Short mmCIF file of N, CA and C in Angstrom, two decimals:
data_model
loop_
_atom_site.label_atom_id
_atom_site.label_comp_id
_atom_site.label_asym_id
_atom_site.label_seq_id
_atom_site.Cartn_x
_atom_site.Cartn_y
_atom_site.Cartn_z
N MET A 1132 83.01 33.01 113.73
CA MET A 1132 83.75 33.90 114.57
C MET A 1132 82.79 34.71 115.39
N SER A 1133 83.03 34.78 116.58
CA SER A 1133 82.12 35.42 117.51
C SER A 1133 82.52 36.87 117.69
N GLU A 1134 81.48 37.71 117.86
CA GLU A 1134 81.70 39.13 118.11
C GLU A 1134 81.80 39.42 119.59
N ALA A 1135 81.69 38.45 120.39
CA ALA A 1135 81.74 38.64 121.83
C ALA A 1135 83.15 38.99 122.24
N SER A 1136 83.24 39.80 123.27
CA SER A 1136 84.54 40.23 123.73
C SER A 1136 85.03 39.30 124.81
N ASN A 1137 86.29 39.03 124.78
CA ASN A 1137 86.87 38.20 125.82
C ASN A 1137 87.83 39.02 126.67
N ASN A 1138 87.65 40.33 126.60
CA ASN A 1138 88.46 41.30 127.34
C ASN A 1138 89.92 41.29 126.93
N TYR A 1139 90.19 40.65 125.81
CA TYR A 1139 91.53 40.71 125.27
C TYR A 1139 91.45 41.43 123.93
N GLY A 1140 92.23 42.44 123.70
CA GLY A 1140 92.26 43.11 122.41
C GLY A 1140 91.13 44.11 122.28
N ALA A 1141 90.72 44.32 121.04
CA ALA A 1141 89.69 45.32 120.74
C ALA A 1141 88.33 44.82 121.13
N PRO A 1142 87.43 45.71 121.56
CA PRO A 1142 86.08 45.30 121.93
C PRO A 1142 85.30 44.88 120.70
N GLY A 1143 84.27 44.14 120.91
CA GLY A 1143 83.46 43.67 119.80
C GLY A 1143 82.48 44.74 119.36
N ILE A 1144 81.71 44.43 118.32
CA ILE A 1144 80.76 45.37 117.75
C ILE A 1144 79.68 45.73 118.76
N ALA A 1145 79.19 44.78 119.49
CA ALA A 1145 78.12 45.03 120.45
C ALA A 1145 78.57 46.02 121.51
N GLU A 1146 79.78 45.86 122.00
CA GLU A 1146 80.28 46.79 123.01
C GLU A 1146 80.48 48.19 122.43
N ARG A 1147 80.96 48.25 121.22
CA ARG A 1147 81.16 49.56 120.60
C ARG A 1147 79.83 50.27 120.39
N LEU A 1148 78.82 49.52 119.95
CA LEU A 1148 77.50 50.12 119.75
C LEU A 1148 76.88 50.56 121.07
N SER A 1149 77.06 49.78 122.11
CA SER A 1149 76.48 50.16 123.40
C SER A 1149 77.14 51.43 123.94
N VAL A 1150 78.42 51.61 123.67
CA VAL A 1150 79.11 52.83 124.11
C VAL A 1150 78.57 54.03 123.34
N LEU A 1151 78.31 53.84 122.05
CA LEU A 1151 77.79 54.94 121.24
C LEU A 1151 76.37 55.30 121.63
N ARG A 1152 75.58 54.31 122.05
CA ARG A 1152 74.18 54.56 122.38
C ARG A 1152 73.99 55.14 123.78
N SER A 1153 74.91 54.94 124.65
CA SER A 1153 74.74 55.44 126.02
C SER A 1153 75.00 56.95 126.04
N PRO A 1154 74.23 57.68 126.87
CA PRO A 1154 74.43 59.14 126.95
C PRO A 1154 75.80 59.44 127.56
N GLN A 1155 76.44 60.40 126.95
CA GLN A 1155 77.76 60.77 127.45
C GLN A 1155 77.77 62.27 127.73
N THR A 1156 78.56 62.64 128.68
CA THR A 1156 78.72 64.06 128.99
C THR A 1156 80.02 64.54 128.37
N ALA A 1157 79.98 65.75 127.87
CA ALA A 1157 81.17 66.32 127.25
C ALA A 1157 82.17 66.70 128.33
N PRO A 1158 83.42 66.43 128.09
CA PRO A 1158 84.42 66.82 129.09
C PRO A 1158 84.54 68.33 129.15
N THR A 1159 84.72 68.84 130.33
CA THR A 1159 84.89 70.28 130.48
C THR A 1159 86.36 70.60 130.26
N SER A 1160 86.58 71.60 129.44
CA SER A 1160 87.96 71.95 129.10
C SER A 1160 88.40 73.24 129.77
N GLY A 1161 87.73 73.69 130.75
CA GLY A 1161 88.14 74.90 131.44
C GLY A 1161 87.52 76.16 130.83
N VAL A 1162 86.81 76.05 129.71
CA VAL A 1162 86.17 77.21 129.10
C VAL A 1162 84.76 77.28 129.63
N SER A 1163 84.48 78.35 130.28
CA SER A 1163 83.14 78.48 130.84
C SER A 1163 82.25 79.20 129.84
N LYS A 1164 81.05 78.75 129.76
CA LYS A 1164 80.09 79.39 128.87
C LYS A 1164 79.36 80.45 129.67
N THR A 1165 79.81 81.69 129.50
CA THR A 1165 79.17 82.77 130.23
C THR A 1165 78.51 83.71 129.24
N PRO A 1166 77.45 84.34 129.63
CA PRO A 1166 76.79 85.29 128.73
C PRO A 1166 77.65 86.53 128.46
N ASN A 1167 78.62 86.81 129.31
CA ASN A 1167 79.47 87.98 129.12
C ASN A 1167 80.39 87.83 127.92
N ARG A 1168 80.71 86.63 127.53
CA ARG A 1168 81.60 86.41 126.39
C ARG A 1168 80.95 86.96 125.11
N GLY A 1169 79.70 86.71 124.90
CA GLY A 1169 78.99 87.22 123.72
C GLY A 1169 78.94 88.74 123.72
N LYS A 1170 78.72 89.32 124.90
CA LYS A 1170 78.68 90.77 125.00
C LYS A 1170 80.06 91.37 124.71
N ALA A 1171 81.10 90.72 125.19
CA ALA A 1171 82.46 91.21 124.96
C ALA A 1171 82.81 91.15 123.47
N GLU A 1172 82.42 90.05 122.81
CA GLU A 1172 82.69 89.93 121.38
C GLU A 1172 81.94 91.00 120.59
N LEU A 1173 80.72 91.27 120.97
CA LEU A 1173 79.93 92.32 120.32
C LEU A 1173 80.57 93.68 120.53
N LEU A 1174 81.02 93.96 121.75
CA LEU A 1174 81.67 95.22 122.06
C LEU A 1174 82.95 95.39 121.24
N ILE A 1175 83.75 94.35 121.14
CA ILE A 1175 84.99 94.41 120.36
C ILE A 1175 84.66 94.66 118.89
N GLY A 1176 83.64 94.00 118.37
CA GLY A 1176 83.23 94.21 116.98
C GLY A 1176 82.82 95.65 116.71
N VAL A 1177 82.05 96.23 117.63
CA VAL A 1177 81.61 97.61 117.48
C VAL A 1177 82.81 98.55 117.51
N ILE A 1178 83.75 98.31 118.40
CA ILE A 1178 84.95 99.15 118.49
C ILE A 1178 85.76 99.07 117.21
N VAL A 1179 85.92 97.88 116.64
CA VAL A 1179 86.67 97.72 115.39
C VAL A 1179 86.00 98.48 114.25
N VAL A 1180 84.68 98.39 114.16
CA VAL A 1180 83.95 99.10 113.10
C VAL A 1180 84.10 100.61 113.26
N LEU A 1181 83.95 101.12 114.47
CA LEU A 1181 84.08 102.56 114.71
C LEU A 1181 85.50 103.04 114.41
N ALA A 1182 86.50 102.26 114.80
CA ALA A 1182 87.89 102.63 114.51
C ALA A 1182 88.14 102.65 113.01
N SER A 1183 87.56 101.70 112.29
CA SER A 1183 87.72 101.67 110.82
C SER A 1183 87.11 102.90 110.18
N ILE A 1184 85.94 103.29 110.63
CA ILE A 1184 85.28 104.48 110.09
C ILE A 1184 86.10 105.72 110.38
N LEU A 1185 86.62 105.83 111.59
CA LEU A 1185 87.45 106.98 111.96
C LEU A 1185 88.70 107.05 111.09
N LEU A 1186 89.37 105.93 110.90
CA LEU A 1186 90.57 105.91 110.06
C LEU A 1186 90.24 106.26 108.61
N ALA A 1187 89.11 105.81 108.13
CA ALA A 1187 88.71 106.13 106.75
C ALA A 1187 88.54 107.63 106.58
N PHE A 1188 87.93 108.30 107.56
CA PHE A 1188 87.76 109.74 107.47
C PHE A 1188 89.10 110.47 107.58
N LEU A 1189 90.00 109.97 108.41
CA LEU A 1189 91.29 110.63 108.57
C LEU A 1189 92.15 110.51 107.32
N PHE A 1190 92.18 109.33 106.70
CA PHE A 1190 93.04 109.11 105.55
C PHE A 1190 92.41 109.56 104.24
N ARG A 1191 91.12 109.77 104.24
CA ARG A 1191 90.44 110.21 103.02
C ARG A 1191 90.87 111.63 102.68
N GLY A 1192 91.16 112.41 103.66
CA GLY A 1192 91.51 113.80 103.43
C GLY A 1192 90.25 114.59 103.15
N GLY A 1193 90.35 115.85 103.26
CA GLY A 1193 89.18 116.68 103.01
C GLY A 1193 89.21 117.24 101.60
N ASN A 1194 88.13 117.85 101.22
CA ASN A 1194 88.09 118.54 99.94
C ASN A 1194 88.88 119.82 100.14
N LYS A 1195 90.05 119.89 99.54
CA LYS A 1195 90.94 121.01 99.77
C LYS A 1195 90.57 122.24 98.95
N SER A 1196 89.74 122.08 97.93
CA SER A 1196 89.35 123.22 97.13
C SER A 1196 87.89 123.54 97.41
N PRO A 1197 87.59 124.81 97.53
CA PRO A 1197 86.21 125.18 97.82
C PRO A 1197 85.31 124.92 96.62
N ALA A 1198 84.03 124.77 96.88
CA ALA A 1198 83.08 124.58 95.79
C ALA A 1198 82.99 125.86 94.98
N ILE A 1199 82.94 125.70 93.66
CA ILE A 1199 82.87 126.86 92.78
C ILE A 1199 81.45 126.99 92.26
N THR A 1200 80.89 128.15 92.46
CA THR A 1200 79.56 128.43 91.94
C THR A 1200 79.66 129.63 91.01
N ALA A 1201 78.62 129.86 90.25
CA ALA A 1201 78.62 131.00 89.33
C ALA A 1201 78.78 132.31 90.10
N ASP A 1202 78.15 132.43 91.26
CA ASP A 1202 78.25 133.65 92.05
C ASP A 1202 79.66 133.87 92.58
N SER A 1203 80.31 132.79 93.05
CA SER A 1203 81.65 132.94 93.60
C SER A 1203 82.65 133.29 92.52
N VAL A 1204 82.49 132.74 91.32
CA VAL A 1204 83.41 133.06 90.22
C VAL A 1204 83.26 134.52 89.85
N LEU A 1205 82.03 135.00 89.77
CA LEU A 1205 81.80 136.39 89.42
C LEU A 1205 82.39 137.31 90.47
N SER A 1206 82.15 137.02 91.73
CA SER A 1206 82.66 137.89 92.78
C SER A 1206 84.19 137.82 92.86
N GLU A 1207 84.77 136.63 92.67
CA GLU A 1207 86.23 136.50 92.70
C GLU A 1207 86.86 137.28 91.55
N SER A 1208 86.31 137.18 90.34
CA SER A 1208 86.91 137.88 89.20
C SER A 1208 86.78 139.39 89.39
N THR A 1209 85.70 139.83 89.98
CA THR A 1209 85.54 141.25 90.24
C THR A 1209 86.60 141.73 91.22
N VAL A 1210 86.85 140.94 92.27
CA VAL A 1210 87.87 141.29 93.25
C VAL A 1210 89.24 141.30 92.61
N VAL A 1211 89.56 140.29 91.80
CA VAL A 1211 90.87 140.21 91.15
C VAL A 1211 91.08 141.40 90.23
N ASP A 1212 90.08 141.75 89.40
CA ASP A 1212 90.23 142.87 88.48
C ASP A 1212 90.45 144.18 89.23
N SER A 1213 89.71 144.39 90.30
CA SER A 1213 89.86 145.65 91.02
C SER A 1213 91.18 145.68 91.78
N ARG A 1214 91.64 144.55 92.27
CA ARG A 1214 92.88 144.52 93.04
C ARG A 1214 94.10 144.70 92.13
N LEU A 1215 94.07 144.10 90.94
CA LEU A 1215 95.24 144.15 90.07
C LEU A 1215 95.22 145.33 89.11
N ASN A 1216 94.08 145.97 88.98
CA ASN A 1216 93.95 147.09 88.05
C ASN A 1216 94.46 146.72 86.66
N LEU A 1217 93.87 145.68 86.09
CA LEU A 1217 94.26 145.27 84.74
C LEU A 1217 93.97 146.39 83.76
N MET A 1218 94.91 146.62 82.87
CA MET A 1218 94.76 147.63 81.83
C MET A 1218 94.10 146.99 80.62
N SER A 1219 93.67 147.79 79.70
CA SER A 1219 93.11 147.28 78.46
C SER A 1219 94.18 146.48 77.73
N GLY A 1220 93.83 145.28 77.30
CA GLY A 1220 94.79 144.42 76.59
C GLY A 1220 95.56 143.49 77.49
N GLU A 1221 95.38 143.60 78.81
CA GLU A 1221 96.06 142.72 79.75
C GLU A 1221 95.13 141.59 80.16
N ALA A 1222 95.72 140.50 80.62
CA ALA A 1222 94.93 139.34 81.05
C ALA A 1222 95.66 138.61 82.16
N LEU A 1223 94.88 137.88 82.96
CA LEU A 1223 95.46 136.93 83.91
C LEU A 1223 95.42 135.58 83.21
N VAL A 1224 96.56 134.95 83.09
CA VAL A 1224 96.67 133.67 82.38
C VAL A 1224 97.12 132.61 83.37
N ALA A 1225 96.34 131.55 83.48
CA ALA A 1225 96.70 130.43 84.36
C ALA A 1225 97.27 129.31 83.49
N VAL A 1226 98.40 128.76 83.93
CA VAL A 1226 99.07 127.70 83.18
C VAL A 1226 99.36 126.54 84.12
N ALA A 1227 99.00 125.32 83.67
CA ALA A 1227 99.35 124.11 84.42
C ALA A 1227 100.71 123.65 83.94
N ILE A 1228 101.67 123.59 84.86
CA ILE A 1228 103.05 123.30 84.48
C ILE A 1228 103.59 122.16 85.34
N ASN A 1229 104.28 121.23 84.68
CA ASN A 1229 104.90 120.11 85.38
C ASN A 1229 106.13 120.59 86.15
N PRO A 1230 106.42 119.96 87.28
CA PRO A 1230 107.66 120.29 87.99
C PRO A 1230 108.85 120.07 87.06
N GLY A 1231 109.81 120.95 87.12
CA GLY A 1231 110.97 120.85 86.24
C GLY A 1231 110.86 121.74 85.02
N ASN A 1232 109.67 122.27 84.76
CA ASN A 1232 109.49 123.17 83.62
C ASN A 1232 109.53 124.64 84.04
N PHE A 1233 109.92 124.89 85.28
CA PHE A 1233 110.07 126.25 85.78
C PHE A 1233 111.03 126.21 86.96
N PRO A 1234 111.69 127.32 87.27
CA PRO A 1234 112.61 127.33 88.41
C PRO A 1234 111.84 127.07 89.71
N PRO A 1235 112.37 126.22 90.58
CA PRO A 1235 111.65 125.91 91.82
C PRO A 1235 111.50 127.11 92.75
N SER A 1236 112.31 128.14 92.55
CA SER A 1236 112.23 129.32 93.43
C SER A 1236 111.23 130.36 92.93
N ILE A 1237 110.47 130.04 91.89
CA ILE A 1237 109.52 131.01 91.33
C ILE A 1237 108.51 131.42 92.39
N ALA A 1238 108.18 132.71 92.40
CA ALA A 1238 107.27 133.24 93.43
C ALA A 1238 106.48 134.40 92.83
N PRO A 1239 105.36 134.74 93.45
CA PRO A 1239 104.60 135.90 92.97
C PRO A 1239 105.47 137.14 92.92
N GLY A 1240 105.32 137.91 91.84
CA GLY A 1240 106.12 139.11 91.64
C GLY A 1240 107.30 138.90 90.71
N ASP A 1241 107.68 137.64 90.46
CA ASP A 1241 108.80 137.36 89.55
C ASP A 1241 108.41 137.70 88.12
N THR A 1242 109.38 138.26 87.38
CA THR A 1242 109.20 138.53 85.96
C THR A 1242 109.69 137.31 85.21
N VAL A 1243 108.86 136.76 84.33
CA VAL A 1243 109.23 135.52 83.64
C VAL A 1243 109.01 135.65 82.14
N ARG A 1244 109.75 134.83 81.42
CA ARG A 1244 109.56 134.69 79.98
C ARG A 1244 108.94 133.32 79.75
N VAL A 1245 107.95 133.25 78.87
CA VAL A 1245 107.25 132.01 78.56
C VAL A 1245 107.89 131.37 77.33
N VAL A 1246 108.21 130.08 77.45
CA VAL A 1246 108.75 129.31 76.33
C VAL A 1246 107.71 128.25 75.99
N VAL A 1247 107.21 128.28 74.75
CA VAL A 1247 106.21 127.31 74.33
C VAL A 1247 106.86 126.23 73.48
N THR A 1248 106.32 125.02 73.54
CA THR A 1248 106.84 123.88 72.79
C THR A 1248 105.75 123.37 71.85
N PRO A 1249 106.11 122.50 70.90
CA PRO A 1249 105.10 121.99 69.97
C PRO A 1249 103.95 121.30 70.69
N GLY A 1250 102.78 121.34 70.05
CA GLY A 1250 101.61 120.67 70.59
C GLY A 1250 101.75 119.16 70.51
N SER A 1251 100.77 118.44 71.03
CA SER A 1251 100.82 116.98 71.04
C SER A 1251 100.79 116.39 69.64
N ASP A 1252 100.29 117.16 68.66
CA ASP A 1252 100.27 116.66 67.28
C ASP A 1252 101.59 116.94 66.56
N GLY A 1253 102.54 117.59 67.24
CA GLY A 1253 103.85 117.86 66.67
C GLY A 1253 103.91 119.15 65.88
N SER A 1254 102.81 119.88 65.80
CA SER A 1254 102.83 121.13 65.05
C SER A 1254 103.42 122.24 65.91
N GLY A 1255 104.12 123.15 65.27
CA GLY A 1255 104.71 124.27 65.96
C GLY A 1255 106.19 124.04 66.24
N THR A 1256 106.81 125.05 66.81
CA THR A 1256 108.23 124.96 67.14
C THR A 1256 108.44 125.45 68.56
N VAL A 1257 109.60 125.14 69.09
CA VAL A 1257 109.96 125.67 70.40
C VAL A 1257 110.35 127.12 70.20
N ARG A 1258 109.70 128.01 70.95
CA ARG A 1258 110.02 129.42 70.80
C ARG A 1258 109.75 130.15 72.11
N SER A 1259 110.50 131.22 72.28
CA SER A 1259 110.34 132.07 73.45
C SER A 1259 109.44 133.23 73.06
N LEU A 1260 108.39 133.46 73.82
CA LEU A 1260 107.49 134.57 73.53
C LEU A 1260 108.17 135.87 73.92
N LYS A 1261 108.01 136.89 73.09
CA LYS A 1261 108.71 138.15 73.33
C LYS A 1261 108.14 138.93 74.50
N GLU A 1262 106.87 138.70 74.82
CA GLU A 1262 106.23 139.44 75.90
C GLU A 1262 106.74 138.94 77.26
N ILE A 1263 106.90 139.87 78.17
CA ILE A 1263 107.30 139.56 79.54
C ILE A 1263 106.03 139.44 80.38
N THR A 1264 106.02 138.47 81.29
CA THR A 1264 104.87 138.29 82.18
C THR A 1264 105.32 138.39 83.63
N VAL A 1265 104.37 138.65 84.50
CA VAL A 1265 104.66 138.74 85.93
C VAL A 1265 103.81 137.70 86.66
N VAL A 1266 104.47 136.89 87.48
CA VAL A 1266 103.77 135.84 88.23
C VAL A 1266 102.89 136.48 89.30
N GLN A 1267 101.62 136.07 89.31
CA GLN A 1267 100.67 136.57 90.31
C GLN A 1267 100.48 135.58 91.45
N SER A 1268 100.47 134.27 91.11
CA SER A 1268 100.31 133.25 92.16
C SER A 1268 100.88 131.93 91.68
N VAL A 1269 101.27 131.10 92.65
CA VAL A 1269 101.77 129.75 92.38
C VAL A 1269 100.98 128.81 93.28
N THR A 1270 100.29 127.86 92.66
CA THR A 1270 99.49 126.90 93.42
C THR A 1270 100.12 125.52 93.29
N ALA A 1271 100.40 124.89 94.42
CA ALA A 1271 101.05 123.57 94.44
C ALA A 1271 100.09 122.49 93.92
N PRO A 1272 100.66 121.35 93.49
CA PRO A 1272 99.81 120.26 93.00
C PRO A 1272 98.89 119.73 94.09
N THR A 1273 97.77 119.16 93.65
CA THR A 1273 96.83 118.52 94.57
C THR A 1273 97.08 117.03 94.58
N ASP A 1274 96.29 116.30 95.37
CA ASP A 1274 96.42 114.85 95.41
C ASP A 1274 96.10 114.21 94.07
N MET A 1275 95.23 114.81 93.32
CA MET A 1275 94.78 114.23 92.06
C MET A 1275 95.63 114.64 90.87
N ASN A 1276 96.47 115.64 91.01
CA ASN A 1276 97.21 116.18 89.88
C ASN A 1276 98.63 116.50 90.33
N ASN A 1277 99.60 116.32 89.44
CA ASN A 1277 100.99 116.60 89.81
C ASN A 1277 101.50 117.88 89.17
N GLN A 1278 100.62 118.71 88.65
CA GLN A 1278 101.04 119.94 88.01
C GLN A 1278 100.81 121.15 88.91
N PHE A 1279 101.73 122.11 88.82
CA PHE A 1279 101.57 123.39 89.49
C PHE A 1279 100.68 124.27 88.62
N VAL A 1280 99.91 125.14 89.22
CA VAL A 1280 99.15 126.13 88.46
C VAL A 1280 99.76 127.48 88.77
N ILE A 1281 100.29 128.11 87.73
CA ILE A 1281 100.93 129.41 87.88
C ILE A 1281 100.09 130.44 87.13
N THR A 1282 99.65 131.46 87.83
CA THR A 1282 98.85 132.53 87.23
C THR A 1282 99.77 133.71 86.97
N MET A 1283 99.70 134.22 85.72
CA MET A 1283 100.57 135.31 85.32
C MET A 1283 99.74 136.47 84.79
N ARG A 1284 100.24 137.67 84.98
CA ARG A 1284 99.64 138.88 84.40
C ARG A 1284 100.44 139.20 83.15
N SER A 1285 99.73 139.27 82.03
CA SER A 1285 100.44 139.48 80.76
C SER A 1285 99.52 140.11 79.73
N GLU A 1286 100.04 140.26 78.53
CA GLU A 1286 99.23 140.72 77.42
C GLU A 1286 98.29 139.60 76.99
N GLU A 1287 97.15 139.97 76.42
CA GLU A 1287 96.17 138.97 76.00
C GLU A 1287 96.73 137.99 74.98
N SER A 1288 97.67 138.42 74.15
CA SER A 1288 98.22 137.55 73.10
C SER A 1288 98.94 136.34 73.69
N ILE A 1289 99.44 136.47 74.91
CA ILE A 1289 100.12 135.35 75.57
C ILE A 1289 99.13 134.20 75.78
N ALA A 1290 97.90 134.52 76.15
CA ALA A 1290 96.90 133.48 76.41
C ALA A 1290 96.66 132.63 75.18
N THR A 1291 96.53 133.24 74.02
CA THR A 1291 96.30 132.45 72.80
C THR A 1291 97.53 131.67 72.40
N ALA A 1292 98.71 132.23 72.58
CA ALA A 1292 99.95 131.50 72.25
C ALA A 1292 100.12 130.28 73.14
N ILE A 1293 99.79 130.42 74.41
CA ILE A 1293 99.90 129.29 75.34
C ILE A 1293 98.85 128.23 75.02
N ALA A 1294 97.63 128.67 74.72
CA ALA A 1294 96.56 127.71 74.41
C ALA A 1294 96.87 126.91 73.15
N ALA A 1295 97.59 127.49 72.21
CA ALA A 1295 97.89 126.81 70.95
C ALA A 1295 99.15 125.96 71.03
N SER A 1296 99.81 125.93 72.17
CA SER A 1296 101.08 125.21 72.27
C SER A 1296 100.94 123.93 73.07
N GLY A 1297 102.06 123.23 73.16
CA GLY A 1297 102.14 122.04 74.01
C GLY A 1297 102.59 122.46 75.39
N PRO A 1298 103.44 121.65 76.02
CA PRO A 1298 103.92 121.99 77.37
C PRO A 1298 104.60 123.36 77.40
N VAL A 1299 104.41 124.07 78.50
CA VAL A 1299 104.95 125.41 78.67
C VAL A 1299 106.09 125.36 79.68
N HIS A 1300 107.12 126.16 79.42
CA HIS A 1300 108.25 126.31 80.33
C HIS A 1300 108.34 127.79 80.70
N LEU A 1301 108.81 128.08 81.91
CA LEU A 1301 108.99 129.45 82.35
C LEU A 1301 110.43 129.68 82.76
N ALA A 1302 110.93 130.88 82.46
CA ALA A 1302 112.28 131.27 82.85
C ALA A 1302 112.19 132.62 83.56
N ILE A 1303 112.81 132.73 84.72
CA ILE A 1303 112.83 134.01 85.43
C ILE A 1303 113.82 134.92 84.73
N VAL A 1304 113.39 136.15 84.42
CA VAL A 1304 114.25 137.12 83.73
C VAL A 1304 114.14 138.45 84.44
N LYS A 1305 115.10 139.32 84.16
CA LYS A 1305 115.00 140.69 84.64
C LYS A 1305 114.26 141.47 83.58
N GLY A 1306 113.38 142.30 83.99
CA GLY A 1306 112.64 143.08 83.02
C GLY A 1306 111.70 144.02 83.71
N LYS A 1307 111.09 144.85 82.91
CA LYS A 1307 110.15 145.80 83.50
C LYS A 1307 108.87 145.08 83.89
N GLU A 1308 108.27 145.52 84.94
CA GLU A 1308 107.02 144.92 85.39
C GLU A 1308 105.87 145.56 84.64
N LEU A 1309 104.80 144.79 84.51
CA LEU A 1309 103.61 145.29 83.81
C LEU A 1309 102.82 146.21 84.70
#
């Protein structure tokens, strides 16, 4: 059987090899190879990176709480003591409280009663502390925590009762202010 082509049907091996060996030019598809295309791609890449960095800074949020140093704590406590005129036996007590464990309308100046619950080990009972406290400040939850921080002015014994208990609840009551 001969590999020669008779111009009928498929070409023979020799013709196929000669076509492969001859230099061929690539067909132009309308896409021009310009040096500006590389520059444009680089520019787009830089813009995407800069936009990503900008978005990261915007969505990261800032540090909402100031840095605490030994000097700032000392100066803040001095200011608080002089402003509130704490009496002997009184204390400022800060309590982290979950939403729902206090009236949502609670505000500085409200007179409240503290209700303590058993600790995580189950020791203790639910009881209302007899001492009345006055709310000094209410701090909303941060991004990292879902608890409110409520600072109260009260007798020192309240601080130990709260520290020895589990979750704390507050109830607004009428009473004399401290």
